[in-house]
PDB file of C-alpha atoms and ligand atoms in Angstrom:
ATOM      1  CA  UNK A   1     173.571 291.235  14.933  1.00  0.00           C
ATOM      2  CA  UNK A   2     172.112 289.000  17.881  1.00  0.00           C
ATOM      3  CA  UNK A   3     174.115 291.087  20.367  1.00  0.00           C
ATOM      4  CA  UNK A   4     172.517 293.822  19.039  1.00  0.00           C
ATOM      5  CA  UNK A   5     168.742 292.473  18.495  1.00  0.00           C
ATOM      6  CA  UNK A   6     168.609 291.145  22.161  1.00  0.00           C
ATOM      7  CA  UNK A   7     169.673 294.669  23.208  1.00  0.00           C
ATOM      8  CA  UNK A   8     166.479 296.199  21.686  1.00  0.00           C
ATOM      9  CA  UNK A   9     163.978 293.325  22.753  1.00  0.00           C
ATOM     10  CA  UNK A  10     165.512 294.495  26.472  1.00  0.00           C
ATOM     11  CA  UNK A  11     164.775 297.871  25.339  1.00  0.00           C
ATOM     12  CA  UNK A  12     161.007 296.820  24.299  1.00  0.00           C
ATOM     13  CA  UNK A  13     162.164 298.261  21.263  1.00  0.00           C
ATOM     14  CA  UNK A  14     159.785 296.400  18.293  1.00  0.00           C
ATOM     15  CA  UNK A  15     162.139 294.782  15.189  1.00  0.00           C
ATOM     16  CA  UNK A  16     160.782 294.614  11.755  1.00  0.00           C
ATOM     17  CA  UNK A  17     163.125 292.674   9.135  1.00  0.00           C
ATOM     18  CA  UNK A  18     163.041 292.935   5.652  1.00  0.00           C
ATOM     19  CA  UNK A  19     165.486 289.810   4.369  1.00  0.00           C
ATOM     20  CA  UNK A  20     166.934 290.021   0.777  1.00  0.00           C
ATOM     21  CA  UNK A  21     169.836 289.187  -1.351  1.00  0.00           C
ATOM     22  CA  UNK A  22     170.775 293.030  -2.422  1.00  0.00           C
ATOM     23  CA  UNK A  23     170.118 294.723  -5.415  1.00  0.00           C
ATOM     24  CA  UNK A  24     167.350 296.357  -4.456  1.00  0.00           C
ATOM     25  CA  UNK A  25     164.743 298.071  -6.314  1.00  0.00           C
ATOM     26  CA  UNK A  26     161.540 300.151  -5.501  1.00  0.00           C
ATOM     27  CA  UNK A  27     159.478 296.494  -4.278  1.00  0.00           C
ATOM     28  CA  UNK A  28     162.203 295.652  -1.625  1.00  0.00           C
ATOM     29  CA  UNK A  29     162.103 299.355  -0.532  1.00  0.00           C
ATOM     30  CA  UNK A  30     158.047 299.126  -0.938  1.00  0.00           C
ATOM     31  CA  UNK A  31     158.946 295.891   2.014  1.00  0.00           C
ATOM     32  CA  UNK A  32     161.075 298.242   3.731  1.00  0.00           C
ATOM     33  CA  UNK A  33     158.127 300.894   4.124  1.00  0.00           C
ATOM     34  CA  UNK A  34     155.548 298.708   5.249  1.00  0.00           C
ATOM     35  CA  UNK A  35     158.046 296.965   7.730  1.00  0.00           C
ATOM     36  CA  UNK A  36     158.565 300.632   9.330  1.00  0.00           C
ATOM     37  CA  UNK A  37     154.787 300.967   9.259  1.00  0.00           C
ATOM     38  CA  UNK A  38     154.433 297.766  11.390  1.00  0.00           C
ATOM     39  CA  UNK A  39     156.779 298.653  14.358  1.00  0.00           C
ATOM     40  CA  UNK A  40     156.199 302.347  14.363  1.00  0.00           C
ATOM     41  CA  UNK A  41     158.738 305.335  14.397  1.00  0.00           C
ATOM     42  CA  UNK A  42     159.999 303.945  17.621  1.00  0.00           C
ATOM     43  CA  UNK A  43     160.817 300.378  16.027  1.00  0.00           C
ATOM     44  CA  UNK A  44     164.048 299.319  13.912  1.00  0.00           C
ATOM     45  CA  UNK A  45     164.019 298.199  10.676  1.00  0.00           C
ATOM     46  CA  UNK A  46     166.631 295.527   9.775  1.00  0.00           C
ATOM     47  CA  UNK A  47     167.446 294.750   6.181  1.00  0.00           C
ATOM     48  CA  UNK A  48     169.590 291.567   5.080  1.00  0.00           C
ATOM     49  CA  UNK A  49     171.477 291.514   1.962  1.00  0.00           C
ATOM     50  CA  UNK A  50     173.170 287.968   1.521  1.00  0.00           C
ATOM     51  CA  UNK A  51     172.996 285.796  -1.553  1.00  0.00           C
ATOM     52  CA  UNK A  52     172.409 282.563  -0.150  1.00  0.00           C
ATOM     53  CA  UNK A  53     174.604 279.953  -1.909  1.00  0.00           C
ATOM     54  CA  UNK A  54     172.084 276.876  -0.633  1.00  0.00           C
ATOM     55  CA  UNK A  55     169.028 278.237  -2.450  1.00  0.00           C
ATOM     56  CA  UNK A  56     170.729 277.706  -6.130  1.00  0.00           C
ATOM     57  CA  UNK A  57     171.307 274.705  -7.622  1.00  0.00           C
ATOM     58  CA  UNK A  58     174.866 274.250  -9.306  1.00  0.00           C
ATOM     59  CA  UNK A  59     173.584 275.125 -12.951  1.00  0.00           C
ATOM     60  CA  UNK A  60     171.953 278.320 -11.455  1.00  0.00           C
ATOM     61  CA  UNK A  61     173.154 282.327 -11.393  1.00  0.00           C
ATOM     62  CA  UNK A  62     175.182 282.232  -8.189  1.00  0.00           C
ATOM     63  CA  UNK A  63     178.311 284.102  -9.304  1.00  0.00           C
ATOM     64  CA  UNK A  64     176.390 286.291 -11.268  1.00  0.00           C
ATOM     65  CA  UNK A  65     173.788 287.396  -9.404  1.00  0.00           C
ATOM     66  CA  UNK A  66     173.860 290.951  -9.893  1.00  0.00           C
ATOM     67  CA  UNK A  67     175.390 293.135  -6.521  1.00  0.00           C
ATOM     68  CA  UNK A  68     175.424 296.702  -5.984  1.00  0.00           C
ATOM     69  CA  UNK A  69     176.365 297.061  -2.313  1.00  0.00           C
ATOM     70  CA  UNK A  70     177.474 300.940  -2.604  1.00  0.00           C
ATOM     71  CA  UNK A  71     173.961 301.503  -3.984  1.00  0.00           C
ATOM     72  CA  UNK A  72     172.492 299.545  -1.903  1.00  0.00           C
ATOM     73  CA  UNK A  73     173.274 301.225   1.313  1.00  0.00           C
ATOM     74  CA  UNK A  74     172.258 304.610  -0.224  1.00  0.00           C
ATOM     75  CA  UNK A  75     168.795 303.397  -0.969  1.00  0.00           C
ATOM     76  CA  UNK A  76     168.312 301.493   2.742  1.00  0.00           C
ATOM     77  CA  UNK A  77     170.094 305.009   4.111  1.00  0.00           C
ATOM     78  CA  UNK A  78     167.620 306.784   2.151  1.00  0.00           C
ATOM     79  CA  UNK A  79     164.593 304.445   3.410  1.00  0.00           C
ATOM     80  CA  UNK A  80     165.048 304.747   6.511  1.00  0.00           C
ATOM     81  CA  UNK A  81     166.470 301.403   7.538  1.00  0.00           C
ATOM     82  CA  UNK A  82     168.149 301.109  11.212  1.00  0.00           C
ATOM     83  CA  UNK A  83     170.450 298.503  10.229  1.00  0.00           C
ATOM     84  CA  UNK A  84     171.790 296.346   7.214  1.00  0.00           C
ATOM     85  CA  UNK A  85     173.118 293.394   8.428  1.00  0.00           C
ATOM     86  CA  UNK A  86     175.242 291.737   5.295  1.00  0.00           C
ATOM     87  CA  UNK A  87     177.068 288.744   6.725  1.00  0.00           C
ATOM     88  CA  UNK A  88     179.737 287.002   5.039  1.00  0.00           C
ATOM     89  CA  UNK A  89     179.821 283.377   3.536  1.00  0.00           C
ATOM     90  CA  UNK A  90     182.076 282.016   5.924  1.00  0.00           C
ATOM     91  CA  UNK A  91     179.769 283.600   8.400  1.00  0.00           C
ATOM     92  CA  UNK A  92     176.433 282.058   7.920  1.00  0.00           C
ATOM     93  CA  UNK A  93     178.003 278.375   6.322  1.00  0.00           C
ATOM     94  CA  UNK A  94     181.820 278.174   8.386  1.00  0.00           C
ATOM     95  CA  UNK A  95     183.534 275.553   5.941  1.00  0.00           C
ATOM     96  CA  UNK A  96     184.811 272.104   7.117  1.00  0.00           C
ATOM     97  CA  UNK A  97     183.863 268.433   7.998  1.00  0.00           C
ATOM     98  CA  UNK A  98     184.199 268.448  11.708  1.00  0.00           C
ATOM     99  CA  UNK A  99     183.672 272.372  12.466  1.00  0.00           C
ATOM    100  CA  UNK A 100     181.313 273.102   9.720  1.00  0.00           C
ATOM    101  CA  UNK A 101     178.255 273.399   9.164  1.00  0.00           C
ATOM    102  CA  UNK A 102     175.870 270.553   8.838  1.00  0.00           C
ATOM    103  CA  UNK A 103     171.960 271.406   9.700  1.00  0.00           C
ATOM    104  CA  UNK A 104     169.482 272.174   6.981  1.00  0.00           C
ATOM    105  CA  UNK A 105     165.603 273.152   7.455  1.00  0.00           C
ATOM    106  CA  UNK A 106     162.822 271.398   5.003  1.00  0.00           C
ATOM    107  CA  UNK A 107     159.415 271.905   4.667  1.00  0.00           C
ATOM    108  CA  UNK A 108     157.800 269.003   2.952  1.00  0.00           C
ATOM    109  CA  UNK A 109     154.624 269.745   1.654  1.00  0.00           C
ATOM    110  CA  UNK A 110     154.536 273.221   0.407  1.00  0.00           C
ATOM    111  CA  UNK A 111     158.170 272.941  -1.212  1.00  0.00           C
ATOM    112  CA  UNK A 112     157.067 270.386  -3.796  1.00  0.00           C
ATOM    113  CA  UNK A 113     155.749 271.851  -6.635  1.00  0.00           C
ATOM    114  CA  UNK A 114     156.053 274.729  -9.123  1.00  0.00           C
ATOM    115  CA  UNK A 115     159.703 276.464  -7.678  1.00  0.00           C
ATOM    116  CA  UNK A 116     160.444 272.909  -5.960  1.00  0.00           C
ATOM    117  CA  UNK A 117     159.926 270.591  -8.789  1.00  0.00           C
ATOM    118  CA  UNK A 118     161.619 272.787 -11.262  1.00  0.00           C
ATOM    119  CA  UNK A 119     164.289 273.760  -8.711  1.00  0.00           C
ATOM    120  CA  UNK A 120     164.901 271.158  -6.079  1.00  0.00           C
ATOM    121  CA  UNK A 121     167.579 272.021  -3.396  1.00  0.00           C
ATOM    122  CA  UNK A 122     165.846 275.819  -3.595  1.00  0.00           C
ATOM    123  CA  UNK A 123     162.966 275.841  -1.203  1.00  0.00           C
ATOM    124  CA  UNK A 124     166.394 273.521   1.529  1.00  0.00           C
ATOM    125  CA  UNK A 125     168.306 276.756   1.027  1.00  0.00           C
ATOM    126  CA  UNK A 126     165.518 279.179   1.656  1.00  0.00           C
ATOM    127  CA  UNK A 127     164.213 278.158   4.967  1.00  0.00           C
ATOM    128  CA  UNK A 128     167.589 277.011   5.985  1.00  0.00           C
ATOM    129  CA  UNK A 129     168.631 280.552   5.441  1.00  0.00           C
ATOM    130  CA  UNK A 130     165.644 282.243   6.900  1.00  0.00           C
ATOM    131  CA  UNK A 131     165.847 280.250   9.883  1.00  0.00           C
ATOM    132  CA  UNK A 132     169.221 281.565  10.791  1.00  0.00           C
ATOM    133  CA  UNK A 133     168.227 284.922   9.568  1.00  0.00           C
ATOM    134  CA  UNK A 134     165.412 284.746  12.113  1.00  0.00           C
ATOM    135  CA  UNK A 135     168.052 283.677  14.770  1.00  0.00           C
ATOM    136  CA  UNK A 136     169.867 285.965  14.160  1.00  0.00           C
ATOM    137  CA  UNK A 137     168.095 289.353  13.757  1.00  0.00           C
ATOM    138  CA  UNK A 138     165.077 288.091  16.395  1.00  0.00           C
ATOM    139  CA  UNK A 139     162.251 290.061  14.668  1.00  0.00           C
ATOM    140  CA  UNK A 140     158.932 290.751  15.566  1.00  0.00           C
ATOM    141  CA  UNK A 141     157.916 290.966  12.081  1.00  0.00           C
ATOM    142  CA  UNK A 142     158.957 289.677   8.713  1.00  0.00           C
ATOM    143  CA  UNK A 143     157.906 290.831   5.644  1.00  0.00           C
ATOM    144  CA  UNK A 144     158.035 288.944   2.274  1.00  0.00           C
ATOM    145  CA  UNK A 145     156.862 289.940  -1.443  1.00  0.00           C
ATOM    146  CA  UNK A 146     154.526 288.240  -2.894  1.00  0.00           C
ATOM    147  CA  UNK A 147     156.043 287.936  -6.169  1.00  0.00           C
ATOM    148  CA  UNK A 148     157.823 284.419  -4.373  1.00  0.00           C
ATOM    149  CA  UNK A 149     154.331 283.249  -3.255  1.00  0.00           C
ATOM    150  CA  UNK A 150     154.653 279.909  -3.005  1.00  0.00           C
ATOM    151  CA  UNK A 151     158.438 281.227  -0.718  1.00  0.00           C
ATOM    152  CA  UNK A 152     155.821 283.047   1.618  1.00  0.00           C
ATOM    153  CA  UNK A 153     153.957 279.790   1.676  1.00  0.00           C
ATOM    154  CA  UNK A 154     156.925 277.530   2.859  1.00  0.00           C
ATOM    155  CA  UNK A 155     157.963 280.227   5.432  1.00  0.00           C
ATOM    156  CA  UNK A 156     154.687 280.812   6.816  1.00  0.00           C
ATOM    157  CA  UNK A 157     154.702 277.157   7.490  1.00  0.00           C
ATOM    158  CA  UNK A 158     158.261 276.552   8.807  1.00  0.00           C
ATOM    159  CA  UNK A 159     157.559 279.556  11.336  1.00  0.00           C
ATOM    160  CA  UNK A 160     154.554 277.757  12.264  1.00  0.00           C
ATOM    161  CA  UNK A 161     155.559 274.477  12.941  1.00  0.00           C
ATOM    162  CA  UNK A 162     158.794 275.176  14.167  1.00  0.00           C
ATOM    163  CA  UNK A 163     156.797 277.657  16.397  1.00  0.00           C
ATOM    164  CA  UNK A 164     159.041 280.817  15.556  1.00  0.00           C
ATOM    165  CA  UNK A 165     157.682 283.848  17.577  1.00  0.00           C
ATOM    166  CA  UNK A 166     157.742 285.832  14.348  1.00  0.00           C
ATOM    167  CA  UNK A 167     154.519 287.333  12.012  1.00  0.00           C
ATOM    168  CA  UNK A 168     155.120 286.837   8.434  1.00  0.00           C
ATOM    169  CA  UNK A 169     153.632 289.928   6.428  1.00  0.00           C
ATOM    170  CA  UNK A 170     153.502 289.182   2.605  1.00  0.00           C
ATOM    171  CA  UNK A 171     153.162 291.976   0.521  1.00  0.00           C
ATOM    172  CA  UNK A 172     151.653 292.988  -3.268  1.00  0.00           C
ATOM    173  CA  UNK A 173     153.544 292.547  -6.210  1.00  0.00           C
ATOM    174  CA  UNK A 174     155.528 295.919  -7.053  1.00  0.00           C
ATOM    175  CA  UNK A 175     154.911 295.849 -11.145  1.00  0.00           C
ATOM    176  CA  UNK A 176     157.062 297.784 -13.836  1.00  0.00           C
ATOM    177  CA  UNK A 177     154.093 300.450 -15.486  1.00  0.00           C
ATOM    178  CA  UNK A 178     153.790 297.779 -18.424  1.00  0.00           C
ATOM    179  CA  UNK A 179     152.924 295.283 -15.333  1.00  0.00           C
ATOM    180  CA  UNK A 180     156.480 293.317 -14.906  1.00  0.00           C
ATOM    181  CA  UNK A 181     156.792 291.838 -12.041  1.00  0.00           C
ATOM    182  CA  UNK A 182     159.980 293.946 -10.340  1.00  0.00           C
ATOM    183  CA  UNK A 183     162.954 291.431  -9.575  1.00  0.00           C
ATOM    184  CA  UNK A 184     166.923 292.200  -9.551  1.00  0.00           C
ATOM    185  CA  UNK A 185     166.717 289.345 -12.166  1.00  0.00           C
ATOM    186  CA  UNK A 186     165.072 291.947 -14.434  1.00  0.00           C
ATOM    187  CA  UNK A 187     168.311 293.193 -15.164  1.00  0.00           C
ATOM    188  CA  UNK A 188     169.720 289.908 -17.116  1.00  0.00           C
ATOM    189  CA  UNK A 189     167.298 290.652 -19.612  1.00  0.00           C
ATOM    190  CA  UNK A 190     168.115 291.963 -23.635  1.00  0.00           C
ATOM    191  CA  UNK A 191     166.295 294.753 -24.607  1.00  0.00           C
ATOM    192  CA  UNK A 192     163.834 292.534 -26.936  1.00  0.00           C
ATOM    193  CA  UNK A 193     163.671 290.011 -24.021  1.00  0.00           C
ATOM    194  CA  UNK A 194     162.496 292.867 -22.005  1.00  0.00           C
ATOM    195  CA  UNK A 195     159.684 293.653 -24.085  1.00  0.00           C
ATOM    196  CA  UNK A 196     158.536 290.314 -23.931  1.00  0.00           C
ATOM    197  CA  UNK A 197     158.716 289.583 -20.614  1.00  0.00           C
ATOM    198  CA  UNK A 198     155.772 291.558 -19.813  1.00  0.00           C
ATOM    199  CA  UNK A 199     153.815 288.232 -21.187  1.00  0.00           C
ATOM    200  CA  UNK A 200     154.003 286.413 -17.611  1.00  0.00           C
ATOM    201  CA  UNK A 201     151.508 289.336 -16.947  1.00  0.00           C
ATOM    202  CA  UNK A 202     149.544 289.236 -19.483  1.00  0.00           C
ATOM    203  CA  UNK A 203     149.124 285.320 -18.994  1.00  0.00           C
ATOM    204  CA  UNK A 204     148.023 286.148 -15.373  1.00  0.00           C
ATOM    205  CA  UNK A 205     145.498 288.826 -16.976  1.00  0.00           C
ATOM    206  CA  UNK A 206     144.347 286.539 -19.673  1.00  0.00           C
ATOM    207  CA  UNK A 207     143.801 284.034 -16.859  1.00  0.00           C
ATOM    208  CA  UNK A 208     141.655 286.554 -14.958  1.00  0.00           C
ATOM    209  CA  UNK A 209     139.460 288.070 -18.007  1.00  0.00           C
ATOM    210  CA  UNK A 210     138.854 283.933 -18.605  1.00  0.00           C
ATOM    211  CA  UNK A 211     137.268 282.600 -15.296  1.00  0.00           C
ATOM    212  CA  UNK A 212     135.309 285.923 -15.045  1.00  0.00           C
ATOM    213  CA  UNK A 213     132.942 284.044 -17.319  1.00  0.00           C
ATOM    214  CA  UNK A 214     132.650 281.095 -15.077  1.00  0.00           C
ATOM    215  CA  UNK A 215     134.987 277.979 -14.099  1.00  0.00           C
ATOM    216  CA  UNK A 216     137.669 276.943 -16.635  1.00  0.00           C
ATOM    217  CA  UNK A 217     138.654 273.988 -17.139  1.00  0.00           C
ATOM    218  CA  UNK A 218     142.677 274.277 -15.865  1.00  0.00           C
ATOM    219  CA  UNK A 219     144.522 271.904 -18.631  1.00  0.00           C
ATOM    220  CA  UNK A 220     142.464 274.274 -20.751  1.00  0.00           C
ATOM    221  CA  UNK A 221     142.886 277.141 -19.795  1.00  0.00           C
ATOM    222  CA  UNK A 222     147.267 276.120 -19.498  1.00  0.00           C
ATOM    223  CA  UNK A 223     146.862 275.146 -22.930  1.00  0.00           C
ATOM    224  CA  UNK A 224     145.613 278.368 -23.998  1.00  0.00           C
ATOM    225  CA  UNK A 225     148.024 280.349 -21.847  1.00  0.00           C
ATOM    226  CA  UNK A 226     151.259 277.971 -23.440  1.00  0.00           C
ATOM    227  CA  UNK A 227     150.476 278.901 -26.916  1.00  0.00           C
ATOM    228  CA  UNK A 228     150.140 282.959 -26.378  1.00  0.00           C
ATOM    229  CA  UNK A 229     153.489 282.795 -24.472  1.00  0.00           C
ATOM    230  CA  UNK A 230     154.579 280.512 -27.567  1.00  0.00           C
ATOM    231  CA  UNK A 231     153.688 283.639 -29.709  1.00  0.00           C
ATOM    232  CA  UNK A 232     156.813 285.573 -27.816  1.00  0.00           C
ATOM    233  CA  UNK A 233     159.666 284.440 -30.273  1.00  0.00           C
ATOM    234  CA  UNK A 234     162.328 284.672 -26.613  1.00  0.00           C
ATOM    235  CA  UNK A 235     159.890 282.747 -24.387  1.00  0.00           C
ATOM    236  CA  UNK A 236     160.528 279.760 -23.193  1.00  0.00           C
ATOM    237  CA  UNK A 237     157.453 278.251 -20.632  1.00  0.00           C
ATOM    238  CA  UNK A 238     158.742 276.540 -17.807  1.00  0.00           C
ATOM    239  CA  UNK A 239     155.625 276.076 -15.852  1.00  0.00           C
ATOM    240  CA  UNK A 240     151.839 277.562 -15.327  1.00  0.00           C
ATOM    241  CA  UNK A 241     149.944 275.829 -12.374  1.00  0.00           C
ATOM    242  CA  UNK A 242     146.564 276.910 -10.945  1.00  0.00           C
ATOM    243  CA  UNK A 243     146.271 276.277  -7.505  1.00  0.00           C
ATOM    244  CA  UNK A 244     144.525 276.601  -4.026  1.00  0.00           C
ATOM    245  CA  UNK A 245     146.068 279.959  -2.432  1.00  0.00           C
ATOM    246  CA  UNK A 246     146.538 277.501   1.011  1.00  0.00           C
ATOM    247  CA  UNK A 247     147.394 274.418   0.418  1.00  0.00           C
ATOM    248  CA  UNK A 248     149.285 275.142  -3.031  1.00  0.00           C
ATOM    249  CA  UNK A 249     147.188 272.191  -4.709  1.00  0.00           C
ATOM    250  CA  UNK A 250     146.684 272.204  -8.152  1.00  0.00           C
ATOM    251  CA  UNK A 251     143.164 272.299  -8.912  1.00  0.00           C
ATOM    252  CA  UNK A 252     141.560 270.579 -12.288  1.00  0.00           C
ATOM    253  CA  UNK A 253     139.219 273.709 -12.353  1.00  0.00           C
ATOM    254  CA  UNK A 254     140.054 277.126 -12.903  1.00  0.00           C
ATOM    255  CA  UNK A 255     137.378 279.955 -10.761  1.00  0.00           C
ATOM    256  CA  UNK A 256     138.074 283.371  -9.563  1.00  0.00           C
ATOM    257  CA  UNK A 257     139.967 282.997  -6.228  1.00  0.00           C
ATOM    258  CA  UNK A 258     142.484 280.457  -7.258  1.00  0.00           C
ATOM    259  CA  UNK A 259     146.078 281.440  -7.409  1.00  0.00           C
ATOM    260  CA  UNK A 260     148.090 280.974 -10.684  1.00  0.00           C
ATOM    261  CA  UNK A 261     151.874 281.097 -11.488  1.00  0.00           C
ATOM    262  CA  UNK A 262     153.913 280.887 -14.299  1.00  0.00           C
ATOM    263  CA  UNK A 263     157.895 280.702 -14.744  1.00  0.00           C
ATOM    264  CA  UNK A 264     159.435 281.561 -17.768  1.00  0.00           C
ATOM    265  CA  UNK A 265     162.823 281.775 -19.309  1.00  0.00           C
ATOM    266  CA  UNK A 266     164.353 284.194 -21.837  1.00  0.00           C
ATOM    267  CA  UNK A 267     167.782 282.826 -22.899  1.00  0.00           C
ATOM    268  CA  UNK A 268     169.614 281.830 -19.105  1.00  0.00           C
ATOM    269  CA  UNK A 269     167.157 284.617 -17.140  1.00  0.00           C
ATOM    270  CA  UNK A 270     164.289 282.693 -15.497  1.00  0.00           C
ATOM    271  CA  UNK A 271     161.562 285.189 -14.263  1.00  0.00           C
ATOM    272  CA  UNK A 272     158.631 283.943 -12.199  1.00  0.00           C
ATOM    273  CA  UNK A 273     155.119 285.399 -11.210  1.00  0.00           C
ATOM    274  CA  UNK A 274     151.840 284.829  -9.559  1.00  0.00           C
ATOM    275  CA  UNK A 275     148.324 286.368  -8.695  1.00  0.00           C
ATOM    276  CA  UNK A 276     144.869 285.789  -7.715  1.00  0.00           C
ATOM    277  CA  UNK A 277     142.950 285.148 -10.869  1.00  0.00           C
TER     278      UNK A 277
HETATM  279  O1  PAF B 301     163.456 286.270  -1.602  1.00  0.00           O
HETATM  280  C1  PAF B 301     164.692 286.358  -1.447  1.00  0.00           C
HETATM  281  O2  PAF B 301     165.310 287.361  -1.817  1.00  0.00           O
HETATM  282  C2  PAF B 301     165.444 285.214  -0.793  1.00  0.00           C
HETATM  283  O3  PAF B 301     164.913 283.993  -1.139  1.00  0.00           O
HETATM  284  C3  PAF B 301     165.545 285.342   0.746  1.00  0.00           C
HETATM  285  C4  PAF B 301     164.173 285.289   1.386  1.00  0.00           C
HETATM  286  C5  PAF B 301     166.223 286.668   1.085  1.00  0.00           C
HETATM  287  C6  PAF B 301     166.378 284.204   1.308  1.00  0.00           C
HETATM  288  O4  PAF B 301     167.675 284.203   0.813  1.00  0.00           O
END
């Protein structure tokens, strides 16, 4: 993949990259689109599929995150996508004490909260994995949905301070017509749980239609927000937080402009989402 990506940058040929862990669906191919749009007809778009071991914690859905690689390839074929680059475990993390691998990437401010606290060796895995991704496939351009906001966040930091020469693009939300966010975790769900799970946007509406009025107060406003999703019999809250859309710090008051996020489970299937309320 290197090999391949210093060949183009030779060529002055422009390298868009749209990383993922497979299973795609119609918001990674929505990435894949505007990734082509960035480095023009003349560009290559390169799409990772890997499911990162690092970024999931040992009582997480490793072995059965969903995979589909057959399909896969028909949809990046399909999109228009140069090159999949799908490397191997013993690839990207060679096993071992003395030969194996040992370096890990942290960002340690905007990896705290929300994902972080609930999730903590996630955000380790993430930029770890980007960073080699980055290495690896040299892009010009990265794009990111921003379903993972707070993942944009983190990235958009590492690649500034570890002064990558990459530009981050984060992209809308690609919603279900009922508003779900899209996510290959979608897929866990029942079909009652899927009915439900439209309430994470609902909450973000809710949120919206409430500081239209004027500034909320944000334990309020959680409150309020914990007991409608408490009205879904399969919902489980795991967090809401209202923050600033920079730095990621809560703030006490609620006003249009802040950035909210919610995670919730149904049964094992945790499903996040975000948005500008
Ligand atoms: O958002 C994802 O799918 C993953 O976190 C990423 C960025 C591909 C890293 O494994």
């Amino acid at each position: 993949m290197q090999r391949l990506a210093l060949r183009w940058r030779r060529e002055h040929c422009r390298i868009g990259f749209v990383p993922t862990m497979g299973y795609l669906h119609a918001g990674h191919l929505s990435l894949v689109q505007r990734a082509r749009r960035r480095v023009g007809p003349a560009g290559r778009v390169v799409v990772s599929i890997y499911v990162n071991p690092t970024q999931f914690g040992p009582q997480e859905d490793l072995s059965r995150y969903p995979r589909d690689f057959k399909r896969d390839q028909q949809l990046c074929r399909a999109a228009g996508v140069d090159v999949i680059f799908a490397p191997g475990d013993g690839e990207m993390y060679p096993p071992g004490a003395e030969a194996g691998f040992s370096t890990y990437v942290t960002e340690e401010t905007l990896a705290r909260g929300m994902e972080g606290a609930a999730r903590p060796t996630h955000f380790r895995g993430v930029t770890t994995v980007v960073a080699k991704l980055f290495n690896l496939v040299l892009p010009d351009v990265a794009v990111f949905g921003a379903k993972d906001y707070q993942q944009a966040a983190v990235i958009q930091r590492m690649v500034r301070d570890l002064n990558f020469p990459v530009r981050i693009d984060v992209a809308p939300t690609h919603r279900e017509p009922d508003g779900l966010a899209m996510s290959s975790r979608n897929k866990y769900l029942s079909a009652e749980e899927r009915g439900q799970a439209v309430v994470l946007a609902e909450a973000l509406r809710q949120a919206r239609a409430a500081v239209k009025a004027g500034p909320v107060d944000s334990v309020q406003l959680k409150q309020q927000l914990s007991r409608f999703i408490a009205g879904r019999p399969a919902a489980r809250l795991d967090y809401i937080e209202i923050f600033d859309p920079e730095t990621l710090v809560p703030r006490a008051q609620a006003t249009p402009g802040a950035r909210m996020a919610l995670a919730v489970f149904f049964g094992k299937t945790r499903l996040i989402d975000n948005e500008t309320i």
